[in-house]
Amino acid sequence: MADYGTFSQTLLKTAVHYALTPYLPDLSHTSSPSDSQEREDELAEVLKRLRVTNSRSKARSIIQQVMVNEAYVLNNPTTLSVTKYNIRRSQILKELGLMSAKGVQLWPPTSQTLITRLGGRWSTAMEICGLSAAQDGALGRLNVRFTDDDRVNALRDFFNHCEQTGITPSYSAYTKWSRNQDTRVPSGASLRQVYGTWNRAVSLIRPINPPVGE
């Protein structure tokens, strides 16, 4: 059974196909295959451990939708980008009432987890899931070395630098700062690819009000 730190490949694929839901045609009138109990049990256990309210019914609803989506994708070429996955993941976490906590890997997993666990590239991960990677979802192998903690730590160090020097923590300032570090840190472009926008990346460290310059 999946635990806090590790999800089975089945649950990784489940996350991807569930994230597809708003990007597919309306499939609400499509019946889902009945053989889903094992996946439902696995997801229900994970959601229960994450203290999701009504974990069993939510797992059942998710798996039913996933199976409908999988049946559609089987006969219809479908793409999913990192940006779209990240946006949808944030929405799902809110729907499940989940917030980041140290030492706990949330479901759906991050796009970086999918990349690391499913072949080392977003395009490979999507192929394993029966999809294709959209153009804005391409991530190279150089990005795989960075974990979520690496990115958060880099942003935190950057903000400390900005406070010490009095500069505005903009995207362009981060790009310049990252190039001058003694150790390799995530590039500004890779942060945008993973989180969708610079402001969304910055929101990991502090609320943005007003938005920080792109």
PDB file of C-alpha atoms in Angstrom:
ATOM      1  CA  MET A   1       0.000   0.000   0.000  1.00  0.00           C
ATOM      2  CA  ALA A   2       1.248   3.479  -0.764  1.00  0.00           C
ATOM      3  CA  ASP A   3       2.704   5.438   2.143  1.00  0.00           C
ATOM      4  CA  TYR A   4       3.349   9.115   2.816  1.00  0.00           C
ATOM      5  CA  GLY A   5       6.621   9.239   0.919  1.00  0.00           C
ATOM      6  CA  THR A   6       6.022   6.861  -1.971  1.00  0.00           C
ATOM      7  CA  PHE A   7       3.086   6.380  -4.301  1.00  0.00           C
ATOM      8  CA  SER A   8       2.676   3.376  -6.553  1.00  0.00           C
ATOM      9  CA  GLN A   9       2.954   3.886 -10.295  1.00  0.00           C
ATOM     10  CA  THR A  10      -0.772   3.244 -10.424  1.00  0.00           C
ATOM     11  CA  LEU A  11      -1.461   6.268  -8.211  1.00  0.00           C
ATOM     12  CA  LEU A  12       0.985   8.382 -10.211  1.00  0.00           C
ATOM     13  CA  LYS A  13      -0.923   7.572 -13.391  1.00  0.00           C
ATOM     14  CA  THR A  14      -4.202   8.132 -11.570  1.00  0.00           C
ATOM     15  CA  ALA A  15      -3.074  11.646 -10.649  1.00  0.00           C
ATOM     16  CA  VAL A  16      -2.216  12.449 -14.264  1.00  0.00           C
ATOM     17  CA  HIS A  17      -5.512  11.197 -15.656  1.00  0.00           C
ATOM     18  CA  TYR A  18      -7.550  12.905 -12.960  1.00  0.00           C
ATOM     19  CA  ALA A  19      -5.745  16.171 -13.702  1.00  0.00           C
ATOM     20  CA  LEU A  20      -6.955  15.865 -17.307  1.00  0.00           C
ATOM     21  CA  THR A  21     -10.618  16.255 -16.384  1.00  0.00           C
ATOM     22  CA  PRO A  22     -11.143  19.991 -17.135  1.00  0.00           C
ATOM     23  CA  TYR A  23      -9.096  19.718 -20.332  1.00  0.00           C
ATOM     24  CA  LEU A  24     -11.256  16.980 -21.885  1.00  0.00           C
ATOM     25  CA  PRO A  25     -14.706  17.193 -23.507  1.00  0.00           C
ATOM     26  CA  ASP A  26     -17.696  16.796 -21.193  1.00  0.00           C
ATOM     27  CA  LEU A  27     -17.716  13.101 -20.314  1.00  0.00           C
ATOM     28  CA  SER A  28     -20.276  13.333 -17.502  1.00  0.00           C
ATOM     29  CA  HIS A  29     -22.709  11.050 -19.319  1.00  0.00           C
ATOM     30  CA  THR A  30     -20.095   8.368 -19.929  1.00  0.00           C
ATOM     31  CA  SER A  31     -20.270   5.323 -17.679  1.00  0.00           C
ATOM     32  CA  SER A  32     -17.048   4.171 -16.065  1.00  0.00           C
ATOM     33  CA  PRO A  33     -15.761   0.566 -16.146  1.00  0.00           C
ATOM     34  CA  SER A  34     -16.734  -1.366 -13.024  1.00  0.00           C
ATOM     35  CA  ASP A  35     -13.389  -2.984 -12.196  1.00  0.00           C
ATOM     36  CA  SER A  36     -11.935  -0.220 -10.053  1.00  0.00           C
ATOM     37  CA  GLN A  37     -12.068  -1.522  -6.481  1.00  0.00           C
ATOM     38  CA  GLU A  38      -8.345  -2.142  -6.044  1.00  0.00           C
ATOM     39  CA  ARG A  39      -7.414   1.364  -7.163  1.00  0.00           C
ATOM     40  CA  GLU A  40     -10.189   2.869  -5.073  1.00  0.00           C
ATOM     41  CA  ASP A  41      -8.931   1.034  -1.986  1.00  0.00           C
ATOM     42  CA  GLU A  42      -5.363   2.209  -2.580  1.00  0.00           C
ATOM     43  CA  LEU A  43      -6.311   5.849  -3.097  1.00  0.00           C
ATOM     44  CA  ALA A  44      -8.775   5.789  -0.181  1.00  0.00           C
ATOM     45  CA  GLU A  45      -5.995   4.596   2.126  1.00  0.00           C
ATOM     46  CA  VAL A  46      -3.664   7.381   0.968  1.00  0.00           C
ATOM     47  CA  LEU A  47      -6.360  10.047   1.402  1.00  0.00           C
ATOM     48  CA  LYS A  48      -7.214   8.659   4.831  1.00  0.00           C
ATOM     49  CA  ARG A  49      -3.571   8.908   5.916  1.00  0.00           C
ATOM     50  CA  LEU A  50      -3.531  12.488   4.675  1.00  0.00           C
ATOM     51  CA  ARG A  51      -6.614  13.127   6.864  1.00  0.00           C
ATOM     52  CA  VAL A  52      -8.899  13.952   3.942  1.00  0.00           C
ATOM     53  CA  THR A  53     -12.526  14.147   5.038  1.00  0.00           C
ATOM     54  CA  ASN A  54     -14.778  11.442   3.537  1.00  0.00           C
ATOM     55  CA  SER A  55     -11.701   9.785   2.042  1.00  0.00           C
ATOM     56  CA  ARG A  56     -13.566   6.711   0.784  1.00  0.00           C
ATOM     57  CA  SER A  57     -16.288   8.575  -1.113  1.00  0.00           C
ATOM     58  CA  LYS A  58     -13.775  11.039  -2.560  1.00  0.00           C
ATOM     59  CA  ALA A  59     -11.513   8.198  -3.673  1.00  0.00           C
ATOM     60  CA  ARG A  60     -14.475   6.477  -5.336  1.00  0.00           C
ATOM     61  CA  SER A  61     -15.465   9.644  -7.196  1.00  0.00           C
ATOM     62  CA  ILE A  62     -11.902  10.289  -8.347  1.00  0.00           C
ATOM     63  CA  ILE A  63     -11.315   6.743  -9.578  1.00  0.00           C
ATOM     64  CA  GLN A  64     -14.614   6.681 -11.460  1.00  0.00           C
ATOM     65  CA  GLN A  65     -13.666   9.900 -13.251  1.00  0.00           C
ATOM     66  CA  VAL A  66     -10.160   8.619 -13.933  1.00  0.00           C
ATOM     67  CA  MET A  67     -11.459   5.458 -15.582  1.00  0.00           C
ATOM     68  CA  VAL A  68     -13.760   7.509 -17.814  1.00  0.00           C
ATOM     69  CA  ASN A  69     -10.817   9.732 -18.748  1.00  0.00           C
ATOM     70  CA  GLU A  70      -8.573   6.751 -19.446  1.00  0.00           C
ATOM     71  CA  ALA A  71     -11.170   5.226 -21.764  1.00  0.00           C
ATOM     72  CA  TYR A  72     -11.384   8.513 -23.675  1.00  0.00           C
ATOM     73  CA  VAL A  73      -7.610   8.899 -23.978  1.00  0.00           C
ATOM     74  CA  LEU A  74      -7.298   5.353 -25.249  1.00  0.00           C
ATOM     75  CA  ASN A  75      -9.073   6.360 -28.463  1.00  0.00           C
ATOM     76  CA  ASN A  76      -8.263  10.069 -28.626  1.00  0.00           C
ATOM     77  CA  PRO A  77      -4.712  11.463 -28.754  1.00  0.00           C
ATOM     78  CA  THR A  78      -4.381  13.757 -25.739  1.00  0.00           C
ATOM     79  CA  THR A  79      -1.662  16.088 -24.473  1.00  0.00           C
ATOM     80  CA  LEU A  80      -0.919  17.479 -21.020  1.00  0.00           C
ATOM     81  CA  SER A  81       1.684  20.107 -20.196  1.00  0.00           C
ATOM     82  CA  VAL A  82       3.529  20.667 -16.939  1.00  0.00           C
ATOM     83  CA  THR A  83       1.808  24.034 -16.618  1.00  0.00           C
ATOM     84  CA  LYS A  84      -1.682  22.584 -16.939  1.00  0.00           C
ATOM     85  CA  TYR A  85      -0.863  19.734 -14.569  1.00  0.00           C
ATOM     86  CA  ASN A  86       0.483  22.119 -11.932  1.00  0.00           C
ATOM     87  CA  ILE A  87      -2.575  24.369 -12.189  1.00  0.00           C
ATOM     88  CA  ARG A  88      -4.948  21.447 -11.868  1.00  0.00           C
ATOM     89  CA  ARG A  89      -2.927  19.890  -9.017  1.00  0.00           C
ATOM     90  CA  SER A  90      -3.299  23.083  -6.990  1.00  0.00           C
ATOM     91  CA  GLN A  91      -7.055  23.005  -7.568  1.00  0.00           C
ATOM     92  CA  ILE A  92      -7.323  19.352  -6.527  1.00  0.00           C
ATOM     93  CA  LEU A  93      -5.332  19.936  -3.339  1.00  0.00           C
ATOM     94  CA  LYS A  94      -7.749  22.728  -2.402  1.00  0.00           C
ATOM     95  CA  GLU A  95     -10.720  20.496  -3.175  1.00  0.00           C
ATOM     96  CA  LEU A  96      -9.282  17.811  -0.890  1.00  0.00           C
ATOM     97  CA  GLY A  97      -8.424  20.334   1.809  1.00  0.00           C
ATOM     98  CA  LEU A  98      -4.716  19.526   1.688  1.00  0.00           C
ATOM     99  CA  MET A  99      -1.861  21.891   2.461  1.00  0.00           C
ATOM    100  CA  SER A 100       1.893  21.357   2.248  1.00  0.00           C
ATOM    101  CA  ALA A 101       3.482  19.915   5.386  1.00  0.00           C
ATOM    102  CA  LYS A 102       7.095  19.038   6.053  1.00  0.00           C
ATOM    103  CA  GLY A 103       7.822  15.346   5.561  1.00  0.00           C
ATOM    104  CA  VAL A 104       4.467  14.604   3.916  1.00  0.00           C
ATOM    105  CA  GLN A 105       4.112  13.973   0.213  1.00  0.00           C
ATOM    106  CA  LEU A 106       0.690  15.074  -0.915  1.00  0.00           C
ATOM    107  CA  TRP A 107      -1.470  13.436  -3.534  1.00  0.00           C
ATOM    108  CA  PRO A 108      -1.633  14.408  -6.361  1.00  0.00           C
ATOM    109  CA  PRO A 109       2.189  14.387  -6.445  1.00  0.00           C
ATOM    110  CA  THR A 110       4.233  17.260  -7.861  1.00  0.00           C
ATOM    111  CA  SER A 111       5.139  17.311 -11.538  1.00  0.00           C
ATOM    112  CA  GLN A 112       8.759  16.871 -10.475  1.00  0.00           C
ATOM    113  CA  THR A 113       7.851  13.629  -8.686  1.00  0.00           C
ATOM    114  CA  LEU A 114       6.151  12.400 -11.854  1.00  0.00           C
ATOM    115  CA  ILE A 115       9.235  13.252 -13.896  1.00  0.00           C
ATOM    116  CA  THR A 116      11.597  11.553 -11.460  1.00  0.00           C
ATOM    117  CA  ARG A 117       9.493   8.409 -11.052  1.00  0.00           C
ATOM    118  CA  LEU A 118       8.358   8.052 -14.657  1.00  0.00           C
ATOM    119  CA  GLY A 119      11.403   8.128 -16.893  1.00  0.00           C
ATOM    120  CA  GLY A 120      13.244  11.369 -16.132  1.00  0.00           C
ATOM    121  CA  ARG A 121      11.445  13.651 -18.608  1.00  0.00           C
ATOM    122  CA  TRP A 122       7.934  15.051 -18.739  1.00  0.00           C
ATOM    123  CA  SER A 123       7.472  13.705 -22.272  1.00  0.00           C
ATOM    124  CA  THR A 124       8.482  10.207 -21.107  1.00  0.00           C
ATOM    125  CA  ALA A 125       6.174  10.401 -18.104  1.00  0.00           C
ATOM    126  CA  MET A 126       3.270  11.356 -20.330  1.00  0.00           C
ATOM    127  CA  GLU A 127       4.078   8.542 -22.749  1.00  0.00           C
ATOM    128  CA  ILE A 128       4.001   6.056 -19.863  1.00  0.00           C
ATOM    129  CA  CYS A 129       0.578   7.451 -18.967  1.00  0.00           C
ATOM    130  CA  GLY A 130      -0.636   7.060 -22.542  1.00  0.00           C
ATOM    131  CA  LEU A 131      -0.470  10.779 -23.316  1.00  0.00           C
ATOM    132  CA  SER A 132       1.775  13.251 -25.102  1.00  0.00           C
ATOM    133  CA  ALA A 133       3.600  16.244 -23.603  1.00  0.00           C
ATOM    134  CA  ALA A 134       2.454  19.617 -24.872  1.00  0.00           C
ATOM    135  CA  GLN A 135       5.170  22.021 -26.019  1.00  0.00           C
ATOM    136  CA  ASP A 136       5.125  24.126 -22.859  1.00  0.00           C
ATOM    137  CA  GLY A 137       5.502  21.011 -20.762  1.00  0.00           C
ATOM    138  CA  ALA A 138       8.936  19.933 -21.977  1.00  0.00           C
ATOM    139  CA  LEU A 139      11.486  19.712 -19.175  1.00  0.00           C
ATOM    140  CA  GLY A 140      15.035  18.571 -19.712  1.00  0.00           C
ATOM    141  CA  ARG A 141      17.035  16.149 -17.594  1.00  0.00           C
ATOM    142  CA  LEU A 142      19.001  18.995 -16.023  1.00  0.00           C
ATOM    143  CA  ASN A 143      15.867  20.009 -14.125  1.00  0.00           C
ATOM    144  CA  VAL A 144      15.363  16.571 -12.625  1.00  0.00           C
ATOM    145  CA  ARG A 145      18.156  17.058 -10.107  1.00  0.00           C
ATOM    146  CA  PHE A 146      16.157  19.718  -8.299  1.00  0.00           C
ATOM    147  CA  THR A 147      13.596  18.667  -5.711  1.00  0.00           C
ATOM    148  CA  ASP A 148      10.751  20.804  -4.384  1.00  0.00           C
ATOM    149  CA  ASP A 149      12.928  21.577  -1.362  1.00  0.00           C
ATOM    150  CA  ASP A 150      15.771  22.663  -3.661  1.00  0.00           C
ATOM    151  CA  ARG A 151      13.505  25.140  -5.417  1.00  0.00           C
ATOM    152  CA  VAL A 152      12.019  26.492  -2.191  1.00  0.00           C
ATOM    153  CA  ASN A 153      15.477  26.869  -0.640  1.00  0.00           C
ATOM    154  CA  ALA A 154      16.761  28.689  -3.727  1.00  0.00           C
ATOM    155  CA  LEU A 155      13.837  31.100  -3.604  1.00  0.00           C
ATOM    156  CA  ARG A 156      14.345  31.643   0.120  1.00  0.00           C
ATOM    157  CA  ASP A 157      18.062  32.386  -0.400  1.00  0.00           C
ATOM    158  CA  PHE A 158      17.169  34.757  -3.225  1.00  0.00           C
ATOM    159  CA  PHE A 159      14.684  36.665  -1.061  1.00  0.00           C
ATOM    160  CA  ASN A 160      17.260  36.940   1.718  1.00  0.00           C
ATOM    161  CA  HIS A 161      19.671  38.380  -0.861  1.00  0.00           C
ATOM    162  CA  CYS A 162      17.037  40.886  -2.002  1.00  0.00           C
ATOM    163  CA  GLU A 163      16.343  42.009   1.555  1.00  0.00           C
ATOM    164  CA  GLN A 164      20.061  42.469   2.222  1.00  0.00           C
ATOM    165  CA  THR A 165      20.709  44.390  -0.986  1.00  0.00           C
ATOM    166  CA  GLY A 166      17.419  46.273  -1.261  1.00  0.00           C
ATOM    167  CA  ILE A 167      16.589  45.014  -4.764  1.00  0.00           C
ATOM    168  CA  THR A 168      13.132  44.023  -5.980  1.00  0.00           C
ATOM    169  CA  PRO A 169      12.671  40.222  -6.076  1.00  0.00           C
ATOM    170  CA  SER A 170      11.641  40.106  -9.728  1.00  0.00           C
ATOM    171  CA  TYR A 171      12.038  37.313 -12.251  1.00  0.00           C
ATOM    172  CA  SER A 172      14.868  39.140 -14.025  1.00  0.00           C
ATOM    173  CA  ALA A 173      16.646  39.722 -10.700  1.00  0.00           C
ATOM    174  CA  TYR A 174      16.361  36.026  -9.859  1.00  0.00           C
ATOM    175  CA  THR A 175      17.733  35.039 -13.271  1.00  0.00           C
ATOM    176  CA  LYS A 176      20.775  37.258 -12.751  1.00  0.00           C
ATOM    177  CA  TRP A 177      21.242  36.040  -9.171  1.00  0.00           C
ATOM    178  CA  SER A 178      20.988  32.347 -10.110  1.00  0.00           C
ATOM    179  CA  ARG A 179      23.740  32.675 -12.713  1.00  0.00           C
ATOM    180  CA  ASN A 180      26.161  34.050 -10.125  1.00  0.00           C
ATOM    181  CA  GLN A 181      25.775  31.325  -7.489  1.00  0.00           C
ATOM    182  CA  ASP A 182      28.724  29.101  -6.615  1.00  0.00           C
ATOM    183  CA  THR A 183      26.478  26.040  -6.555  1.00  0.00           C
ATOM    184  CA  ARG A 184      23.879  25.186  -9.181  1.00  0.00           C
ATOM    185  CA  VAL A 185      20.350  26.410  -8.415  1.00  0.00           C
ATOM    186  CA  PRO A 186      17.138  26.106 -10.466  1.00  0.00           C
ATOM    187  CA  SER A 187      16.975  28.601 -13.307  1.00  0.00           C
ATOM    188  CA  GLY A 188      14.210  31.162 -13.527  1.00  0.00           C
ATOM    189  CA  ALA A 189      12.943  29.433 -16.659  1.00  0.00           C
ATOM    190  CA  SER A 190      12.720  26.079 -14.884  1.00  0.00           C
ATOM    191  CA  LEU A 191      10.759  27.642 -12.012  1.00  0.00           C
ATOM    192  CA  ARG A 192       8.294  29.054 -14.514  1.00  0.00           C
ATOM    193  CA  GLN A 193       7.995  25.675 -16.214  1.00  0.00           C
ATOM    194  CA  VAL A 194       7.315  23.849 -12.967  1.00  0.00           C
ATOM    195  CA  TYR A 195       5.002  26.390 -11.306  1.00  0.00           C
ATOM    196  CA  GLY A 196       3.482  28.069 -14.349  1.00  0.00           C
ATOM    197  CA  THR A 197       4.368  31.679 -13.488  1.00  0.00           C
ATOM    198  CA  TRP A 198       7.018  33.540 -11.509  1.00  0.00           C
ATOM    199  CA  ASN A 199       4.409  34.851  -9.084  1.00  0.00           C
ATOM    200  CA  ARG A 200       3.138  31.349  -8.375  1.00  0.00           C
ATOM    201  CA  ALA A 201       6.703  30.225  -7.638  1.00  0.00           C
ATOM    202  CA  VAL A 202       7.229  33.198  -5.321  1.00  0.00           C
ATOM    203  CA  SER A 203       3.983  32.402  -3.482  1.00  0.00           C
ATOM    204  CA  LEU A 204       5.741  29.343  -2.047  1.00  0.00           C
ATOM    205  CA  ILE A 205       7.800  31.720   0.076  1.00  0.00           C
ATOM    206  CA  ARG A 206       5.506  34.653   0.775  1.00  0.00           C
ATOM    207  CA  PRO A 207       2.125  36.094  -0.235  1.00  0.00           C
ATOM    208  CA  ILE A 208       2.327  38.329  -3.284  1.00  0.00           C
ATOM    209  CA  ASN A 209       0.507  41.615  -2.715  1.00  0.00           C
ATOM    210  CA  PRO A 210       1.054  43.427  -4.927  1.00  0.00           C
ATOM    211  CA  PRO A 211       2.411  40.937  -7.516  1.00  0.00           C
ATOM    212  CA  VAL A 212       6.162  40.837  -7.921  1.00  0.00           C
ATOM    213  CA  GLY A 213       7.386  42.000 -11.329  1.00  0.00           C
ATOM    214  CA  GLU A 214       7.694  39.282 -13.916  1.00  0.00           C
TER     215      GLU A 214
END
